[in-house]
């Protein structure tokens, strides 16, 4: 897999910053990584540059709002927006065939402020996303209890931030007491659960005299992970215990982080990074480079574009349409 360092080196060559047989200075490598990270942060906010969507799910907890961000109640990257939301009932007798109920989006804080009973606790109907920083706030109205499971549709993360930097664990028991160093985190169904994740992450594990895990410290961040991944532990090292789960709460990128996007992104990243390096290093930008940067982005746009079905407001769906005497657009009786 291509690393961030390799993208930067090749782009520096095409921009005329690095000559054949030369080696980049550490300062130039770091500057290139800054340009690359800023560019991908911009791309993350554009739906047509993100290859896919994912959803996260949490139960209602009788709170008016909950934070969304790394390590927060909704454990994900802080989104620019929530694409859609729905809920299911957790008290259905048949949990294998839950019915999903759509939540209507409240587009602005000013509209949320108009709700008369903000503390109403009953059947959810709408959601509002306040994109605060560093963590956003998700409001569900009316306030849901644990009888409702809230699902949020978000854009997948793009870029090189795939190394684990923070996480939380549930200890389990039955493991071998002692201090275990550099124990691999694995995602292949340990303890009978469905695990997922990247590769190469290790943790230092402390197991108490009773066989329960009391402390876990990240040793190596690995690569290819996403916030929210749930991982198991290598039981050949810590003993055949049960119940351990490690949830990724944050990831970081480095110069040696591996590329985690579809292959068609490679050319777009390369040529658009060259454009930024030419600007940053005051180098002339070739017309062919600018054209290739545009074409490669258009290729991604065509591949990723998904246009939702148009839904007309009620005022425009009524048989008589909207007018000042009939603002709802329906029949006047």
mmCIF file of C-alpha atoms in Angstrom:
data_model
loop_
_atom_site.group_PDB
_atom_site.id
_atom_site.type_symbol
_atom_site.label_atom_id
_atom_site.label_comp_id
_atom_site.label_asym_id
_atom_site.label_seq_id
_atom_site.Cartn_x
_atom_site.Cartn_y
_atom_site.Cartn_z
ATOM 1 C CA UNK A 1 0.000 0.000 0.000
ATOM 2 C CA UNK A 2 1.137 3.565 -0.755
ATOM 3 C CA UNK A 3 2.061 5.677 2.258
ATOM 4 C CA UNK A 4 1.678 9.405 2.810
ATOM 5 C CA UNK A 5 5.460 9.783 2.552
ATOM 6 C CA UNK A 6 5.462 8.182 -0.905
ATOM 7 C CA UNK A 7 2.649 10.468 -2.119
ATOM 8 C CA UNK A 8 4.574 13.513 -0.897
ATOM 9 C CA UNK A 9 7.879 12.442 -2.476
ATOM 10 C CA UNK A 10 6.363 11.825 -5.914
ATOM 11 C CA UNK A 11 4.365 15.071 -5.804
ATOM 12 C CA UNK A 12 7.491 17.025 -4.810
ATOM 13 C CA UNK A 13 9.276 15.625 -7.878
ATOM 14 C CA UNK A 14 6.489 16.621 -10.269
ATOM 15 C CA UNK A 15 6.225 20.072 -8.708
ATOM 16 C CA UNK A 16 9.929 20.642 -9.365
ATOM 17 C CA UNK A 17 10.846 20.879 -5.693
ATOM 18 C CA UNK A 18 12.822 17.613 -5.643
ATOM 19 C CA UNK A 19 15.370 16.632 -8.271
ATOM 20 C CA UNK A 20 16.291 13.163 -9.527
ATOM 21 C CA UNK A 21 18.497 11.377 -7.005
ATOM 22 C CA UNK A 22 17.869 13.968 -4.301
ATOM 23 C CA UNK A 23 16.393 13.355 -0.852
ATOM 24 C CA UNK A 24 13.777 15.571 0.761
ATOM 25 C CA UNK A 25 14.695 17.485 3.879
ATOM 26 C CA UNK A 26 12.677 16.594 6.957
ATOM 27 C CA UNK A 27 11.191 20.101 6.944
ATOM 28 C CA UNK A 28 9.942 19.669 3.365
ATOM 29 C CA UNK A 29 8.457 16.263 4.173
ATOM 30 C CA UNK A 30 6.570 17.735 7.117
ATOM 31 C CA UNK A 31 5.360 20.679 5.029
ATOM 32 C CA UNK A 32 4.148 18.273 2.354
ATOM 33 C CA UNK A 33 2.253 16.268 4.959
ATOM 34 C CA UNK A 34 0.611 19.488 6.155
ATOM 35 C CA UNK A 35 -0.539 20.309 2.609
ATOM 36 C CA UNK A 36 -1.781 16.742 2.133
ATOM 37 C CA UNK A 37 -3.697 16.680 5.424
ATOM 38 C CA UNK A 38 -5.337 20.057 4.749
ATOM 39 C CA UNK A 39 -6.409 18.964 1.284
ATOM 40 C CA UNK A 40 -7.989 15.732 2.535
ATOM 41 C CA UNK A 41 -9.743 17.639 5.335
ATOM 42 C CA UNK A 42 -11.383 19.778 2.647
ATOM 43 C CA UNK A 43 -12.332 16.697 0.658
ATOM 44 C CA UNK A 44 -13.940 15.129 3.738
ATOM 45 C CA UNK A 45 -16.576 17.888 3.702
ATOM 46 C CA UNK A 46 -17.632 17.223 0.096
ATOM 47 C CA UNK A 47 -20.104 14.391 -0.340
ATOM 48 C CA UNK A 48 -19.023 13.636 -3.890
ATOM 49 C CA UNK A 49 -15.405 13.121 -2.802
ATOM 50 C CA UNK A 50 -16.301 10.615 -0.083
ATOM 51 C CA UNK A 51 -16.569 7.020 -1.380
ATOM 52 C CA UNK A 52 -19.330 5.911 0.934
ATOM 53 C CA UNK A 53 -21.594 6.400 3.920
ATOM 54 C CA UNK A 54 -21.888 4.472 7.164
ATOM 55 C CA UNK A 55 -24.225 4.540 10.129
ATOM 56 C CA UNK A 56 -23.652 4.437 13.855
ATOM 57 C CA UNK A 57 -26.236 3.331 16.384
ATOM 58 C CA UNK A 58 -26.795 4.116 20.063
ATOM 59 C CA UNK A 59 -29.786 3.672 22.388
ATOM 60 C CA UNK A 60 -31.752 6.644 23.677
ATOM 61 C CA UNK A 61 -30.702 7.745 27.171
ATOM 62 C CA UNK A 62 -33.369 10.291 28.181
ATOM 63 C CA UNK A 63 -31.033 13.191 27.382
ATOM 64 C CA UNK A 64 -31.991 16.132 25.197
ATOM 65 C CA UNK A 65 -28.696 15.956 23.298
ATOM 66 C CA UNK A 66 -25.558 13.826 23.104
ATOM 67 C CA UNK A 67 -22.092 14.649 21.779
ATOM 68 C CA UNK A 68 -20.686 13.138 18.610
ATOM 69 C CA UNK A 69 -16.950 12.847 18.066
ATOM 70 C CA UNK A 70 -13.997 10.606 18.914
ATOM 71 C CA UNK A 71 -14.654 8.900 22.241
ATOM 72 C CA UNK A 72 -18.037 10.573 22.739
ATOM 73 C CA UNK A 73 -21.518 9.056 23.081
ATOM 74 C CA UNK A 74 -21.719 8.764 19.296
ATOM 75 C CA UNK A 75 -18.187 7.495 18.675
ATOM 76 C CA UNK A 76 -17.209 8.734 15.200
ATOM 77 C CA UNK A 77 -15.292 11.530 13.531
ATOM 78 C CA UNK A 78 -17.024 14.877 14.048
ATOM 79 C CA UNK A 79 -19.223 15.154 10.914
ATOM 80 C CA UNK A 80 -19.920 18.268 8.908
ATOM 81 C CA UNK A 81 -23.534 17.126 8.785
ATOM 82 C CA UNK A 82 -25.710 14.128 9.521
ATOM 83 C CA UNK A 83 -27.066 12.866 6.228
ATOM 84 C CA UNK A 84 -30.104 11.101 7.654
ATOM 85 C CA UNK A 85 -31.410 9.529 10.848
ATOM 86 C CA UNK A 86 -33.922 6.904 11.901
ATOM 87 C CA UNK A 87 -34.848 4.878 14.943
ATOM 88 C CA UNK A 88 -36.067 1.415 15.835
ATOM 89 C CA UNK A 89 -37.816 0.048 18.897
ATOM 90 C CA UNK A 90 -35.735 -2.156 21.180
ATOM 91 C CA UNK A 91 -38.786 -3.638 22.902
ATOM 92 C CA UNK A 92 -40.148 -5.397 19.815
ATOM 93 C CA UNK A 93 -40.735 -9.117 20.294
ATOM 94 C CA UNK A 94 -38.990 -9.897 16.985
ATOM 95 C CA UNK A 95 -35.642 -8.092 17.137
ATOM 96 C CA UNK A 96 -34.465 -9.745 13.922
ATOM 97 C CA UNK A 97 -36.971 -7.753 11.858
ATOM 98 C CA UNK A 98 -37.104 -4.285 13.371
ATOM 99 C CA UNK A 99 -39.148 -1.571 11.692
ATOM 100 C CA UNK A 100 -37.211 1.630 10.946
ATOM 101 C CA UNK A 101 -38.929 4.982 11.482
ATOM 102 C CA UNK A 102 -37.473 8.009 9.741
ATOM 103 C CA UNK A 103 -36.541 11.124 11.719
ATOM 104 C CA UNK A 104 -37.278 14.438 10.043
ATOM 105 C CA UNK A 105 -34.330 16.820 9.861
ATOM 106 C CA UNK A 106 -34.509 20.184 11.625
ATOM 107 C CA UNK A 107 -32.219 22.295 9.498
ATOM 108 C CA UNK A 108 -31.391 25.254 11.764
ATOM 109 C CA UNK A 109 -31.002 26.019 15.457
ATOM 110 C CA UNK A 110 -33.542 28.778 14.970
ATOM 111 C CA UNK A 111 -36.128 26.154 13.978
ATOM 112 C CA UNK A 112 -35.218 23.928 16.927
ATOM 113 C CA UNK A 113 -35.643 26.952 19.208
ATOM 114 C CA UNK A 114 -39.282 27.238 18.070
ATOM 115 C CA UNK A 115 -40.191 23.849 19.568
ATOM 116 C CA UNK A 116 -42.564 24.563 22.428
ATOM 117 C CA UNK A 117 -41.930 21.391 24.484
ATOM 118 C CA UNK A 118 -38.210 20.718 24.179
ATOM 119 C CA UNK A 119 -38.228 18.368 27.198
ATOM 120 C CA UNK A 120 -41.037 16.171 25.869
ATOM 121 C CA UNK A 121 -40.119 12.503 26.302
ATOM 122 C CA UNK A 122 -42.052 10.213 23.960
ATOM 123 C CA UNK A 123 -42.033 8.839 20.379
ATOM 124 C CA UNK A 124 -39.124 10.520 18.466
ATOM 125 C CA UNK A 125 -39.967 12.496 15.367
ATOM 126 C CA UNK A 126 -37.040 14.736 14.403
ATOM 127 C CA UNK A 127 -33.334 15.388 14.826
ATOM 128 C CA UNK A 128 -31.145 18.476 14.799
ATOM 129 C CA UNK A 129 -27.351 18.564 14.457
ATOM 130 C CA UNK A 130 -25.403 21.397 16.057
ATOM 131 C CA UNK A 131 -21.934 21.268 14.505
ATOM 132 C CA UNK A 132 -20.093 22.595 17.532
ATOM 133 C CA UNK A 133 -16.324 22.125 17.879
ATOM 134 C CA UNK A 134 -14.466 19.997 18.903
ATOM 135 C CA UNK A 135 -17.560 17.799 19.360
ATOM 136 C CA UNK A 136 -20.930 18.184 17.686
ATOM 137 C CA UNK A 137 -24.270 17.862 19.487
ATOM 138 C CA UNK A 138 -27.080 15.597 18.279
ATOM 139 C CA UNK A 139 -30.586 16.558 19.419
ATOM 140 C CA UNK A 140 -33.402 14.019 19.093
ATOM 141 C CA UNK A 141 -36.931 15.334 19.621
ATOM 142 C CA UNK A 142 -39.000 14.243 21.435
ATOM 143 C CA UNK A 143 -36.347 12.915 23.825
ATOM 144 C CA UNK A 144 -35.906 9.126 23.368
ATOM 145 C CA UNK A 145 -35.651 6.587 26.165
ATOM 146 C CA UNK A 146 -33.702 3.314 26.059
ATOM 147 C CA UNK A 147 -36.723 1.776 24.293
ATOM 148 C CA UNK A 148 -35.514 3.448 21.078
ATOM 149 C CA UNK A 149 -32.303 2.793 19.120
ATOM 150 C CA UNK A 150 -31.079 5.914 17.286
ATOM 151 C CA UNK A 151 -29.239 5.486 13.967
ATOM 152 C CA UNK A 152 -27.232 8.260 12.293
ATOM 153 C CA UNK A 153 -26.017 8.202 8.675
ATOM 154 C CA UNK A 154 -22.533 9.730 8.278
ATOM 155 C CA UNK A 155 -19.818 10.066 5.648
ATOM 156 C CA UNK A 156 -16.967 7.568 5.839
ATOM 157 C CA UNK A 157 -13.588 9.046 6.830
ATOM 158 C CA UNK A 158 -10.974 9.506 4.118
ATOM 159 C CA UNK A 159 -7.260 10.112 4.433
ATOM 160 C CA UNK A 160 -4.349 8.602 6.290
ATOM 161 C CA UNK A 161 -5.613 8.818 9.892
ATOM 162 C CA UNK A 162 -5.712 5.071 10.452
ATOM 163 C CA UNK A 163 -3.425 4.483 13.468
ATOM 164 C CA UNK A 164 -5.105 3.912 16.843
ATOM 165 C CA UNK A 165 -4.363 6.718 19.306
ATOM 166 C CA UNK A 166 -7.134 6.262 21.874
ATOM 167 C CA UNK A 167 -9.488 3.488 22.894
ATOM 168 C CA UNK A 168 -11.633 2.022 25.653
ATOM 169 C CA UNK A 169 -11.840 -1.563 26.823
ATOM 170 C CA UNK A 170 -14.168 -3.945 28.607
ATOM 171 C CA UNK A 171 -11.977 -6.248 30.633
ATOM 172 C CA UNK A 172 -13.471 -9.715 30.631
ATOM 173 C CA UNK A 173 -12.019 -12.432 32.869
ATOM 174 C CA UNK A 174 -10.205 -15.762 32.911
ATOM 175 C CA UNK A 175 -6.903 -14.434 31.539
ATOM 176 C CA UNK A 176 -3.379 -15.236 32.779
ATOM 177 C CA UNK A 177 -2.317 -12.867 35.613
ATOM 178 C CA UNK A 178 0.692 -10.606 35.021
ATOM 179 C CA UNK A 179 1.982 -7.887 32.687
ATOM 180 C CA UNK A 180 1.812 -8.756 28.992
ATOM 181 C CA UNK A 181 3.689 -6.497 26.551
ATOM 182 C CA UNK A 182 2.845 -5.809 22.881
ATOM 183 C CA UNK A 183 -0.189 -8.077 22.711
ATOM 184 C CA UNK A 184 -1.789 -7.925 19.220
ATOM 185 C CA UNK A 185 -5.303 -6.583 18.810
ATOM 186 C CA UNK A 186 -7.109 -8.709 16.282
ATOM 187 C CA UNK A 187 -10.386 -8.578 14.392
ATOM 188 C CA UNK A 188 -11.266 -12.128 13.485
ATOM 189 C CA UNK A 189 -14.129 -13.041 15.749
ATOM 190 C CA UNK A 190 -12.422 -13.513 19.109
ATOM 191 C CA UNK A 191 -14.755 -14.596 21.942
ATOM 192 C CA UNK A 192 -17.465 -15.441 19.426
ATOM 193 C CA UNK A 193 -18.237 -11.788 18.623
ATOM 194 C CA UNK A 194 -17.981 -10.035 15.277
ATOM 195 C CA UNK A 195 -14.782 -7.999 15.357
ATOM 196 C CA UNK A 196 -13.414 -5.699 12.710
ATOM 197 C CA UNK A 197 -10.496 -3.376 12.078
ATOM 198 C CA UNK A 198 -7.109 -2.919 10.457
ATOM 199 C CA UNK A 199 -3.838 -4.617 11.204
ATOM 200 C CA UNK A 200 -0.753 -4.378 13.401
ATOM 201 C CA UNK A 201 -2.036 -2.648 16.547
ATOM 202 C CA UNK A 202 -0.631 -3.881 19.868
ATOM 203 C CA UNK A 203 -1.384 -3.106 23.512
ATOM 204 C CA UNK A 204 0.291 -3.618 26.890
ATOM 205 C CA UNK A 205 -2.107 -5.539 29.124
ATOM 206 C CA UNK A 206 -2.199 -5.892 32.902
ATOM 207 C CA UNK A 207 -4.150 -8.870 34.256
ATOM 208 C CA UNK A 208 -5.040 -8.994 37.947
ATOM 209 C CA UNK A 209 -4.663 -11.987 40.227
ATOM 210 C CA UNK A 210 -8.289 -12.926 39.617
ATOM 211 C CA UNK A 211 -7.765 -13.170 35.852
ATOM 212 C CA UNK A 212 -9.552 -9.900 34.975
ATOM 213 C CA UNK A 213 -7.864 -7.280 32.776
ATOM 214 C CA UNK A 214 -7.296 -4.122 34.820
ATOM 215 C CA UNK A 215 -5.333 -1.894 32.435
ATOM 216 C CA UNK A 216 -4.687 -1.607 28.699
ATOM 217 C CA UNK A 217 -2.177 0.810 27.129
ATOM 218 C CA UNK A 218 -1.657 1.270 23.393
ATOM 219 C CA UNK A 219 1.803 0.073 22.374
ATOM 220 C CA UNK A 220 1.618 0.304 18.590
ATOM 221 C CA UNK A 221 -1.128 2.026 16.604
ATOM 222 C CA UNK A 222 -1.092 -0.273 13.577
ATOM 223 C CA UNK A 223 -2.776 0.853 10.358
ATOM 224 C CA UNK A 224 -6.129 0.653 8.583
ATOM 225 C CA UNK A 225 -8.377 1.331 11.601
ATOM 226 C CA UNK A 226 -11.446 3.515 11.938
ATOM 227 C CA UNK A 227 -13.096 5.137 14.917
ATOM 228 C CA UNK A 228 -15.672 2.723 16.297
ATOM 229 C CA UNK A 229 -13.863 -0.492 15.313
ATOM 230 C CA UNK A 230 -14.339 -3.193 17.964
ATOM 231 C CA UNK A 231 -11.334 -5.487 18.405
ATOM 232 C CA UNK A 232 -10.436 -8.627 20.282
ATOM 233 C CA UNK A 233 -7.148 -9.712 21.851
ATOM 234 C CA UNK A 234 -4.684 -12.496 21.046
ATOM 235 C CA UNK A 235 -5.538 -15.141 23.642
ATOM 236 C CA UNK A 236 -2.440 -17.208 22.827
ATOM 237 C CA UNK A 237 -0.459 -14.588 24.777
ATOM 238 C CA UNK A 238 -2.799 -13.506 27.602
ATOM 239 C CA UNK A 239 -4.554 -16.821 28.134
ATOM 240 C CA UNK A 240 -7.918 -18.180 27.086
ATOM 241 C CA UNK A 241 -10.146 -15.682 28.864
ATOM 242 C CA UNK A 242 -13.429 -14.302 27.592
ATOM 243 C CA UNK A 243 -15.251 -10.991 27.306
ATOM 244 C CA UNK A 244 -12.471 -8.571 26.281
ATOM 245 C CA UNK A 245 -13.399 -5.882 23.771
ATOM 246 C CA UNK A 246 -11.363 -2.867 22.687
ATOM 247 C CA UNK A 247 -13.238 -0.008 21.002
ATOM 248 C CA UNK A 248 -11.251 2.469 18.904
ATOM 249 C CA UNK A 249 -12.065 6.016 20.048
ATOM 250 C CA UNK A 250 -9.620 8.032 17.951
ATOM 251 C CA UNK A 251 -7.090 7.607 15.167
ATOM 252 C CA UNK A 252 -4.145 9.661 13.911
ATOM 253 C CA UNK A 253 -2.143 9.848 10.728
ATOM 254 C CA UNK A 254 1.602 9.810 10.165
ATOM 255 C CA UNK A 255 3.998 9.940 7.233
ATOM 256 C CA UNK A 256 4.065 6.156 7.150
ATOM 257 C CA UNK A 257 0.301 5.679 7.405
ATOM 258 C CA UNK A 258 -1.026 3.660 4.502
ATOM 259 C CA UNK A 259 -3.491 4.853 1.889
ATOM 260 C CA UNK A 260 -6.998 3.593 2.803
ATOM 261 C CA UNK A 261 -9.101 4.711 -0.163
ATOM 262 C CA UNK A 262 -10.055 3.207 -3.553
ATOM 263 C CA UNK A 263 -7.276 3.140 -6.145
ATOM 264 C CA UNK A 264 -8.911 5.806 -8.337
ATOM 265 C CA UNK A 265 -8.114 8.324 -5.593
ATOM 266 C CA UNK A 266 -4.356 7.958 -6.081
ATOM 267 C CA UNK A 267 -4.141 10.080 -9.229
ATOM 268 C CA UNK A 268 -6.508 12.702 -7.813
ATOM 269 C CA UNK A 269 -4.451 12.986 -4.629
ATOM 270 C CA UNK A 270 -1.199 13.168 -6.581
ATOM 271 C CA UNK A 271 -2.101 15.899 -9.066
ATOM 272 C CA UNK A 272 -4.101 18.017 -6.638
ATOM 273 C CA UNK A 273 -1.249 17.834 -4.128
ATOM 274 C CA UNK A 274 1.139 18.979 -6.884
ATOM 275 C CA UNK A 275 -1.087 22.023 -7.467
ATOM 276 C CA UNK A 276 -0.840 22.964 -3.786
ATOM 277 C CA UNK A 277 2.908 22.371 -3.636
ATOM 278 C CA UNK A 278 3.468 24.588 -6.687
ATOM 279 C CA UNK A 279 1.562 27.339 -4.917
ATOM 280 C CA UNK A 280 3.365 26.798 -1.609
ATOM 281 C CA UNK A 281 6.866 26.655 -3.119
ATOM 282 C CA UNK A 282 6.209 29.391 -5.708
ATOM 283 C CA UNK A 283 6.784 27.037 -8.649
ATOM 284 C CA UNK A 284 5.107 27.461 -12.054
ATOM 285 C CA UNK A 285 2.061 25.230 -12.480
ATOM 286 C CA UNK A 286 1.988 23.339 -15.771
ATOM 287 C CA UNK A 287 -1.267 23.428 -17.711
ATOM 288 C CA UNK A 288 -1.282 19.653 -18.099
ATOM 289 C CA UNK A 289 -0.955 19.230 -14.320
ATOM 290 C CA UNK A 290 -3.926 21.512 -13.661
ATOM 291 C CA UNK A 291 -5.982 19.676 -16.302
ATOM 292 C CA UNK A 292 -5.129 16.254 -14.874
ATOM 293 C CA UNK A 293 -6.019 17.445 -11.372
ATOM 294 C CA UNK A 294 -9.448 18.514 -12.596
ATOM 295 C CA UNK A 295 -10.087 15.370 -14.659
ATOM 296 C CA UNK A 296 -9.095 13.056 -11.805
ATOM 297 C CA UNK A 297 -11.480 14.820 -9.410
ATOM 298 C CA UNK A 298 -14.283 14.583 -11.971
ATOM 299 C CA UNK A 299 -13.663 10.831 -12.217
ATOM 300 C CA UNK A 300 -14.197 10.479 -8.474
ATOM 301 C CA UNK A 301 -17.269 12.710 -8.649
ATOM 302 C CA UNK A 302 -18.898 10.489 -11.267
ATOM 303 C CA UNK A 303 -18.097 7.345 -9.283
ATOM 304 C CA UNK A 304 -19.415 8.698 -5.977
ATOM 305 C CA UNK A 305 -22.438 10.752 -6.983
ATOM 306 C CA UNK A 306 -25.659 9.470 -5.405
ATOM 307 C CA UNK A 307 -28.712 11.680 -5.870
ATOM 308 C CA UNK A 308 -31.511 11.064 -3.340
ATOM 309 C CA UNK A 309 -35.110 10.960 -4.561
ATOM 310 C CA UNK A 310 -36.627 14.436 -4.624
ATOM 311 C CA UNK A 311 -39.247 15.047 -1.955
ATOM 312 C CA UNK A 312 -41.518 18.045 -2.325
ATOM 313 C CA UNK A 313 -42.704 20.071 0.676
ATOM 314 C CA UNK A 314 -46.372 19.542 1.654
ATOM 315 C CA UNK A 315 -47.231 23.073 0.530
ATOM 316 C CA UNK A 316 -46.310 22.154 -3.039
ATOM 317 C CA UNK A 317 -47.997 18.736 -3.064
ATOM 318 C CA UNK A 318 -51.541 19.891 -2.322
ATOM 319 C CA UNK A 319 -54.127 19.926 -5.116
ATOM 320 C CA UNK A 320 -54.495 23.709 -5.014
ATOM 321 C CA UNK A 321 -50.872 24.648 -4.290
ATOM 322 C CA UNK A 322 -49.558 27.394 -2.065
ATOM 323 C CA UNK A 323 -51.044 30.882 -1.802
ATOM 324 C CA UNK A 324 -51.218 33.521 0.924
ATOM 325 C CA UNK A 325 -54.736 32.417 1.900
ATOM 326 C CA UNK A 326 -53.842 28.739 1.945
ATOM 327 C CA UNK A 327 -50.202 28.451 3.177
ATOM 328 C CA UNK A 328 -50.385 24.669 3.665
ATOM 329 C CA UNK A 329 -51.348 24.094 0.037
ATOM 330 C CA UNK A 330 -54.266 21.758 0.798
ATOM 331 C CA UNK A 331 -58.007 21.957 0.178
ATOM 332 C CA UNK A 332 -59.789 24.738 1.973
ATOM 333 C CA UNK A 333 -63.005 23.458 3.528
#
